PDB file of N, CA and C in Angstrom:
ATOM      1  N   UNK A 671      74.779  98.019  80.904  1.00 88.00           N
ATOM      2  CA  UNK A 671      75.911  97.873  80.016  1.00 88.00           C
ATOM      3  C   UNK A 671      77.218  98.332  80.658  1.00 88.00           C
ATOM      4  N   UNK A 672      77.027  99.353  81.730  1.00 95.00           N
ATOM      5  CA  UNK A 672      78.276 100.002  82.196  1.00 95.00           C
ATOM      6  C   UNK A 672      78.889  98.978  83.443  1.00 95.00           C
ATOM      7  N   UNK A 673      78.554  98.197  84.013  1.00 95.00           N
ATOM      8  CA  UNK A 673      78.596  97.041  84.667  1.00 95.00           C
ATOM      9  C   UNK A 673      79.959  95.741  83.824  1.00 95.00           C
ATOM     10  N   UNK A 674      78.933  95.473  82.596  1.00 95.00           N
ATOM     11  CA  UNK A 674      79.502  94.628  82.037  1.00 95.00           C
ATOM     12  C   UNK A 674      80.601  94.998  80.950  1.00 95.00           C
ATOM     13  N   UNK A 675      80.870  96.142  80.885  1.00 95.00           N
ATOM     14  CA  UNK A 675      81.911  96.435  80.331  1.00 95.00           C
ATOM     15  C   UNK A 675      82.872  96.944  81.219  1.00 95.00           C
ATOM     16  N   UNK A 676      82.560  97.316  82.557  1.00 97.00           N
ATOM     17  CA  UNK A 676      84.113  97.365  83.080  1.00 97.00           C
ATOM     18  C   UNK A 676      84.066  95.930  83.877  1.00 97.00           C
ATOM     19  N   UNK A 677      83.582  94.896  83.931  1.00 96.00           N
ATOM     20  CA  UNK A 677      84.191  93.758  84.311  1.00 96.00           C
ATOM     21  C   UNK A 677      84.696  93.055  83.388  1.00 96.00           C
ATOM     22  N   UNK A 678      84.120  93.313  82.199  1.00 96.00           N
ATOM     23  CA  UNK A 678      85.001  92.702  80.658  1.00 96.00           C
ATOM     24  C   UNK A 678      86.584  93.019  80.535  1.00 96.00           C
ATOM     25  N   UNK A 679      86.312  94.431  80.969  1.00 96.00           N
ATOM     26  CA  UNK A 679      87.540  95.242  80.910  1.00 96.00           C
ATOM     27  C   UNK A 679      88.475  94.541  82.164  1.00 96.00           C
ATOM     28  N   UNK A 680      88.106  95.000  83.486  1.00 96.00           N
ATOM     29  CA  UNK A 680      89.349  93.916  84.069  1.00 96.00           C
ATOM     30  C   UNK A 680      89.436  92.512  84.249  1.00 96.00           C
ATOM     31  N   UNK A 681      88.537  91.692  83.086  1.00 96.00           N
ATOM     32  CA  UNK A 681      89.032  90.575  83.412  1.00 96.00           C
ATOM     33  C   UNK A 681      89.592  90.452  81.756  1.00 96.00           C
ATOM     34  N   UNK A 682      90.174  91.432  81.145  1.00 95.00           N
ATOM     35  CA  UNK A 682      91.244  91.455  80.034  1.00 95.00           C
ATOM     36  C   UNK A 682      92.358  91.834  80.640  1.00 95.00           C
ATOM     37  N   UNK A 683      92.195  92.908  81.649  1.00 97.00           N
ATOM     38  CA  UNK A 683      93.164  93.028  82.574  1.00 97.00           C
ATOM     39  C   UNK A 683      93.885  92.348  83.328  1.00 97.00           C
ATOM     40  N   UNK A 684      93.433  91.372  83.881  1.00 96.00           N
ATOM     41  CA  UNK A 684      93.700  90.493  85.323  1.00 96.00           C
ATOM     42  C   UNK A 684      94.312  89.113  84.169  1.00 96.00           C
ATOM     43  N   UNK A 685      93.572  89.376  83.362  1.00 95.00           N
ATOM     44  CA  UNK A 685      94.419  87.919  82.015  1.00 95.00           C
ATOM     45  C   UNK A 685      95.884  88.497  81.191  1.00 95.00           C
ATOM     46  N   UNK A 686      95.620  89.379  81.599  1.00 95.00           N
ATOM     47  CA  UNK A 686      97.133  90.408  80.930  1.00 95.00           C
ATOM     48  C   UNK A 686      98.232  90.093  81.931  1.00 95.00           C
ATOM     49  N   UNK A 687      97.748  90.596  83.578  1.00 96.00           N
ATOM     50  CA  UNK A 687      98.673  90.105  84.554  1.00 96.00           C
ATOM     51  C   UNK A 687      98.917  88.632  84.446  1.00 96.00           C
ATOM     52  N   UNK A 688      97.972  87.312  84.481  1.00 94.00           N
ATOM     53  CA  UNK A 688      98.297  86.042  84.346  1.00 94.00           C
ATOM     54  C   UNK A 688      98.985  85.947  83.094  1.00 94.00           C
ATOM     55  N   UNK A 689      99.109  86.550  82.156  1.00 94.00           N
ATOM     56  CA  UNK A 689      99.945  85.788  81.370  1.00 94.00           C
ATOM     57  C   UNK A 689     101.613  86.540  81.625  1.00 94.00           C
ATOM     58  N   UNK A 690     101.382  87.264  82.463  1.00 94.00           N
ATOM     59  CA  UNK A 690     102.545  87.388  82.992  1.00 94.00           C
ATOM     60  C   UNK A 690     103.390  87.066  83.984  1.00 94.00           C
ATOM     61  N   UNK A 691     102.600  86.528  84.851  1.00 92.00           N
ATOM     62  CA  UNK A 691     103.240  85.682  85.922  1.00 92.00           C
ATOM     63  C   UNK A 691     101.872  84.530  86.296  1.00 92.00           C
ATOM     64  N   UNK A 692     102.517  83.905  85.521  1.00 90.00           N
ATOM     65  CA  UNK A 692     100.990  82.379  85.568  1.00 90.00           C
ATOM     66  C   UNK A 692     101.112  81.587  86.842  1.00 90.00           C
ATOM     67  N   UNK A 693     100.206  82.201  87.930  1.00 93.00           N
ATOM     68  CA  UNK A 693      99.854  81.875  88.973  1.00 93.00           C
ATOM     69  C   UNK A 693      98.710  81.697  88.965  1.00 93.00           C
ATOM     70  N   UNK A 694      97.711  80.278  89.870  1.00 94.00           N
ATOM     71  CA  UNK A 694      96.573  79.901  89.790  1.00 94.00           C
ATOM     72  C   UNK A 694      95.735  81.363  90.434  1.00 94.00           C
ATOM     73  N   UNK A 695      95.889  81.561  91.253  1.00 96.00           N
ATOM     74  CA  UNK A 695      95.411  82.959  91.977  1.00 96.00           C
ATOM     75  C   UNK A 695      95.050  84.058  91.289  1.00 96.00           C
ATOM     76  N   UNK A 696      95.741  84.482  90.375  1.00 95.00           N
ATOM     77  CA  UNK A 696      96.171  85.491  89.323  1.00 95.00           C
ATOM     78  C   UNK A 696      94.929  84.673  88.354  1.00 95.00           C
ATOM     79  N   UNK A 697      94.792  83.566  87.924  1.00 96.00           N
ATOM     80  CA  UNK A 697      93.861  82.719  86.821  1.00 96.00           C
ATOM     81  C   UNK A 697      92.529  82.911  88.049  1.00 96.00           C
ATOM     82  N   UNK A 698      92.494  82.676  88.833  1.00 96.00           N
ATOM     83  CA  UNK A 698      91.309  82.571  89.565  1.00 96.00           C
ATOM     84  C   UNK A 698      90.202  84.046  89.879  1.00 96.00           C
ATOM     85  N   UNK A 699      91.412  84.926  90.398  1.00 96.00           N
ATOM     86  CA  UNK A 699      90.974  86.390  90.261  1.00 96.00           C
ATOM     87  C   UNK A 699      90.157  86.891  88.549  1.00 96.00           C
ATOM     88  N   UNK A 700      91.078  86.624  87.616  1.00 96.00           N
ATOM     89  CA  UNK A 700      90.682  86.751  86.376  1.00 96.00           C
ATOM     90  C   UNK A 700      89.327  85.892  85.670  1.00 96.00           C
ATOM     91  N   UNK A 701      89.000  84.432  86.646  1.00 96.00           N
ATOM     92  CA  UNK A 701      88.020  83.648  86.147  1.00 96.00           C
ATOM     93  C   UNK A 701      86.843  84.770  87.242  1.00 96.00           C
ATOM     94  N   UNK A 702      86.796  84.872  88.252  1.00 96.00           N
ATOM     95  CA  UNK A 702      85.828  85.991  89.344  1.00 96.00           C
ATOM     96  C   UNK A 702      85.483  86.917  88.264  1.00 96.00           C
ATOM     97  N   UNK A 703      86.156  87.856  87.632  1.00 96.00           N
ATOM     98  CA  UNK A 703      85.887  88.672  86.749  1.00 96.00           C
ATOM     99  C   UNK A 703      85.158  88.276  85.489  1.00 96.00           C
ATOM    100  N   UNK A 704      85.283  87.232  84.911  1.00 96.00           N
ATOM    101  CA  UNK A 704      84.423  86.844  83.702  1.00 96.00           C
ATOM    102  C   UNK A 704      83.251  86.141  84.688  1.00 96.00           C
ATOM    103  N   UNK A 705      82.938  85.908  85.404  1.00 95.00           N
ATOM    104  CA  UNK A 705      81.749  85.417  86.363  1.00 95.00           C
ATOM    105  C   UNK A 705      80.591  86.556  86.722  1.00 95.00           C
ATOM    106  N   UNK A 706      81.688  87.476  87.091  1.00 96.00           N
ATOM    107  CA  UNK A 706      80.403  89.139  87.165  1.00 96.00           C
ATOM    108  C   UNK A 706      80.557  89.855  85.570  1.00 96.00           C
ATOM    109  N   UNK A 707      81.113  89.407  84.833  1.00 96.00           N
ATOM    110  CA  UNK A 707      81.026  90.092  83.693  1.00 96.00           C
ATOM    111  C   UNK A 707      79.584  89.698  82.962  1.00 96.00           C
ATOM    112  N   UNK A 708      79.597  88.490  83.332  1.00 94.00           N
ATOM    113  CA  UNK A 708      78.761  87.370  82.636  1.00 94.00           C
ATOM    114  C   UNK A 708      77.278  87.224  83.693  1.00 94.00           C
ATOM    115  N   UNK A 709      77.777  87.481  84.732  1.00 95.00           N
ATOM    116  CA  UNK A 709      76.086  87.944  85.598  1.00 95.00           C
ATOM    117  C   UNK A 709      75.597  89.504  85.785  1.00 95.00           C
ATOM    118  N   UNK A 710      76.453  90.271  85.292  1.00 95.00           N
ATOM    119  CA  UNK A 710      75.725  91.936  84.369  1.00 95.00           C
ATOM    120  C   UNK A 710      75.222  91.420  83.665  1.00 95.00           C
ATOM    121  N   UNK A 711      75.545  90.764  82.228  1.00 94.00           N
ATOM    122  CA  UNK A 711      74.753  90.458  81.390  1.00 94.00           C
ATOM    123  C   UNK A 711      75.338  89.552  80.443  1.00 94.00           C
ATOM    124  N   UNK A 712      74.930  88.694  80.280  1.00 91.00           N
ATOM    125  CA  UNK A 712      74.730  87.540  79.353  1.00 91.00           C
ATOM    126  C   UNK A 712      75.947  87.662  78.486  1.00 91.00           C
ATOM    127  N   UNK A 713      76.117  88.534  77.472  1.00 93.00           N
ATOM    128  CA  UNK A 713      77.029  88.299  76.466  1.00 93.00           C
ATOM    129  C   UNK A 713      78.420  88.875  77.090  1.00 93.00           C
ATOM    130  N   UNK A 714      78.475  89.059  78.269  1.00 92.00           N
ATOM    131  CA  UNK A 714      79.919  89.203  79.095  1.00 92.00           C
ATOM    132  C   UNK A 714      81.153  88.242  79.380  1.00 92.00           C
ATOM    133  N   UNK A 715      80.311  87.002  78.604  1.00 91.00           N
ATOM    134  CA  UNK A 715      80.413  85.568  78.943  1.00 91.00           C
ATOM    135  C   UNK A 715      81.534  85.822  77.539  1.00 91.00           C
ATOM    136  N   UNK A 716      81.829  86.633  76.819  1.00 93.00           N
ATOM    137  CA  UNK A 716      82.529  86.472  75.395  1.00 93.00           C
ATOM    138  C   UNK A 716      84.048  86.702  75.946  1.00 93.00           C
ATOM    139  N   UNK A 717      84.447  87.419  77.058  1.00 93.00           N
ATOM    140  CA  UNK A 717      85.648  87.592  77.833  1.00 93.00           C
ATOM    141  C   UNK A 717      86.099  86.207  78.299  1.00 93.00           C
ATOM    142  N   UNK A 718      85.436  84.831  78.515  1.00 93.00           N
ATOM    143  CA  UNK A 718      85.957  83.769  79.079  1.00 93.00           C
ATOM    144  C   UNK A 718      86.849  82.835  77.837  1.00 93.00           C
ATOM    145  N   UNK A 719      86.344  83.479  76.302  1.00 93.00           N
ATOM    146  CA  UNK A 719      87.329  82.946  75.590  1.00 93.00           C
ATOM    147  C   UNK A 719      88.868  83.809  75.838  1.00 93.00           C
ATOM    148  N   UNK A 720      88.703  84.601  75.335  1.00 93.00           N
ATOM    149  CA  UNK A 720      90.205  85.555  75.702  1.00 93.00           C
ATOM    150  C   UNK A 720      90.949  84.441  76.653  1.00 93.00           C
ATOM    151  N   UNK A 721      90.177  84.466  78.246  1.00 93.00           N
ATOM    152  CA  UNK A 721      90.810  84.135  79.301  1.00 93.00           C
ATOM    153  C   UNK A 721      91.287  82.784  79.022  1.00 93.00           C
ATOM    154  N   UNK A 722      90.612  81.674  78.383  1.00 94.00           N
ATOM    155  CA  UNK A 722      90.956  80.598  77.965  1.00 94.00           C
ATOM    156  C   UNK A 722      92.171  80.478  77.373  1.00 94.00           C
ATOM    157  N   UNK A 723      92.454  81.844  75.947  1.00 94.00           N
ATOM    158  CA  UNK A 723      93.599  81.393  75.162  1.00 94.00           C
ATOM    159  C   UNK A 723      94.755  81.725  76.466  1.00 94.00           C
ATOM    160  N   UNK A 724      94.278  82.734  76.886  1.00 94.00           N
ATOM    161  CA  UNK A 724      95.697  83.320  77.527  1.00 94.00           C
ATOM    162  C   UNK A 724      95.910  81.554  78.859  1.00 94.00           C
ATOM    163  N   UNK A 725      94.830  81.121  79.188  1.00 93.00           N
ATOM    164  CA  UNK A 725      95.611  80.133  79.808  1.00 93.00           C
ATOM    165  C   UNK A 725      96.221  79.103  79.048  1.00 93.00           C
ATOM    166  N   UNK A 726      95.761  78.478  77.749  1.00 93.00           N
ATOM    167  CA  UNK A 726      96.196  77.460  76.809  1.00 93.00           C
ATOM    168  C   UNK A 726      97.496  77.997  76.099  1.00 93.00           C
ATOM    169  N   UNK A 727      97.339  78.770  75.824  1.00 92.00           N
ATOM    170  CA  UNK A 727      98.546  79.139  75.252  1.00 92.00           C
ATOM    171  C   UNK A 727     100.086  79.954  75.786  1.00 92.00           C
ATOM    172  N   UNK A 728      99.853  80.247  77.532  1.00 86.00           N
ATOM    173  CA  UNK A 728     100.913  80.664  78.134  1.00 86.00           C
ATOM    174  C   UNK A 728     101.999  79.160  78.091  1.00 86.00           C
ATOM    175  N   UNK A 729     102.668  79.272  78.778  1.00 85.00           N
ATOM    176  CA  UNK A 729     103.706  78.417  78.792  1.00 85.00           C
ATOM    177  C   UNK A 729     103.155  76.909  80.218  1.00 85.00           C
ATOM    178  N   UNK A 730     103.723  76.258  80.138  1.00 87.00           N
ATOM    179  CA  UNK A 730     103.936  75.265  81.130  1.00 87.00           C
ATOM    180  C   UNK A 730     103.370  74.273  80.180  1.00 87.00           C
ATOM    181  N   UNK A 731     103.210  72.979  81.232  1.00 92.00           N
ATOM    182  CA  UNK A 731     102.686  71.498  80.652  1.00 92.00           C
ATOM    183  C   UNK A 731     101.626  71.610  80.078  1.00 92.00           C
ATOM    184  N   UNK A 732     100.320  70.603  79.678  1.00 93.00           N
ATOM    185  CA  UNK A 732      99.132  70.400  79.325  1.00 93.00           C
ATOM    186  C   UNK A 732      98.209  70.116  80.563  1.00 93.00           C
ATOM    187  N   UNK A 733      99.134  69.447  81.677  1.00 93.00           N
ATOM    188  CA  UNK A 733      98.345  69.084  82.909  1.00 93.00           C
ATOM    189  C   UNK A 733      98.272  70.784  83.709  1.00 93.00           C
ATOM    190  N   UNK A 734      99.171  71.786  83.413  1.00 93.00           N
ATOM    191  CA  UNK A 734      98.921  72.635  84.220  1.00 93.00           C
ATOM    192  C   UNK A 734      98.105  74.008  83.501  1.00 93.00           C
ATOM    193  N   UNK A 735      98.177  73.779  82.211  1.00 93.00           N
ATOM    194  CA  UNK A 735      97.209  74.047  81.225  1.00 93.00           C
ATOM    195  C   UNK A 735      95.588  73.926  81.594  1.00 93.00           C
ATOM    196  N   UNK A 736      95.326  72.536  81.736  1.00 94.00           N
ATOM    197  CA  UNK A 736      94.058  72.093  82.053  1.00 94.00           C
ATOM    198  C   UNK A 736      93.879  72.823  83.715  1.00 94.00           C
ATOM    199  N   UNK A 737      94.997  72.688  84.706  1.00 94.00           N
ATOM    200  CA  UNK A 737      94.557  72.912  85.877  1.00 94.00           C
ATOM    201  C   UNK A 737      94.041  74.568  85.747  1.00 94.00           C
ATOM    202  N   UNK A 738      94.833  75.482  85.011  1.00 94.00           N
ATOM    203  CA  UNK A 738      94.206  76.629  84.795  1.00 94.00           C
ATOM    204  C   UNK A 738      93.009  76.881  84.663  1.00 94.00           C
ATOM    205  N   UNK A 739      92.405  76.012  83.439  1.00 94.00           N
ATOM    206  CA  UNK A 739      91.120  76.144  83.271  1.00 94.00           C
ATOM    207  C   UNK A 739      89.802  75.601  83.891  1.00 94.00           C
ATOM    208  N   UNK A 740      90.650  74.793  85.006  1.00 94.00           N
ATOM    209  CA  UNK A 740      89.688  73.892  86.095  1.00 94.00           C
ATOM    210  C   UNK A 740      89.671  74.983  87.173  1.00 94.00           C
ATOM    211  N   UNK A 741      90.291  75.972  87.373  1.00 94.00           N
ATOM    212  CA  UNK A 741      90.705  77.030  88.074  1.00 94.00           C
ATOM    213  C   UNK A 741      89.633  78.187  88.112  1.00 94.00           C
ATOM    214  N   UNK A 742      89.623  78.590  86.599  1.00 94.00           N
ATOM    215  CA  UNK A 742      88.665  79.500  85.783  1.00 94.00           C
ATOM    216  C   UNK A 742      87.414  78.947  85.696  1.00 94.00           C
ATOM    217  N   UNK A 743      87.099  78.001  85.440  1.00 94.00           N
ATOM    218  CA  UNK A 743      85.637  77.473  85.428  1.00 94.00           C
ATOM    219  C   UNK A 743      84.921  77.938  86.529  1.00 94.00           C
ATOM    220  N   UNK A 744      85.900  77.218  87.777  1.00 95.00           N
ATOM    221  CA  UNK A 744      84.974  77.197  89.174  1.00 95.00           C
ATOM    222  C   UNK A 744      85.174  78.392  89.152  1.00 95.00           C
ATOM    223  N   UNK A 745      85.520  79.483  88.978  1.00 95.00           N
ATOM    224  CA  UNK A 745      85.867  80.416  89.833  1.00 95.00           C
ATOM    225  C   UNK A 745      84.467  81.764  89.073  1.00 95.00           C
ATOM    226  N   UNK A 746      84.577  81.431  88.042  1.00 93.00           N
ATOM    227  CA  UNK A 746      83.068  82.042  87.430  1.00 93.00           C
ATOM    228  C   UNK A 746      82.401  81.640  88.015  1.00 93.00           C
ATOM    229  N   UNK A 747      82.024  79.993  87.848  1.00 92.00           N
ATOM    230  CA  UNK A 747      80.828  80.180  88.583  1.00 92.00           C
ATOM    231  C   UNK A 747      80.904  80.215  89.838  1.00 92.00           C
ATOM    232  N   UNK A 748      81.655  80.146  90.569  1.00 91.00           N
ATOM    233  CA  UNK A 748      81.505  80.760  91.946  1.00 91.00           C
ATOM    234  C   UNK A 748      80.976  82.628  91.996  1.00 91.00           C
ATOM    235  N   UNK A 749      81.522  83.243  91.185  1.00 81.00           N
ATOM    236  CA  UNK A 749      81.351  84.310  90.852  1.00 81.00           C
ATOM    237  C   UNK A 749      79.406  85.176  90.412  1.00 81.00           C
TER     238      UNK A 749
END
């Protein structure tokens, strides 16, 4: 449990920094973190919504919207 709660924890963190300066890198670092949150254990996987709103709902287009989350996907499961 102590695993998956501090990767929960900085990947609320690392989505706090992206929604502050929305860089794919910054989204990618933050998708890595819900990837080991979520391979500690199973329900770690509840941090990839958070990360979602904070990419849908920061600012820019819909195409760079989506690229965020094409960003975050791979980057869990690379994770």
């Amino acid at each position: 449990d102590v695993p998956t709660a501090f990767f929960t924890t900085l990947t609320l963190w690392l989505a706090l920094r992206a929604h502050e300066r929305a860089t794919l890198v910054r989204f990618a670092l933050a998708g890595a973190a819900v990837g080991l949150a979520a391979s500690a254990k199973y329900n770690g996987v509840v941090a990839l919504v958070v990360l979602l709103a904070v990419a849908w709902f920061g600012a820019g287009t819909i195409s760079e919207r989506a690229r965020r989350s094409l960003i975050i996907g791979v980057a869990a499961g690379a994770a």
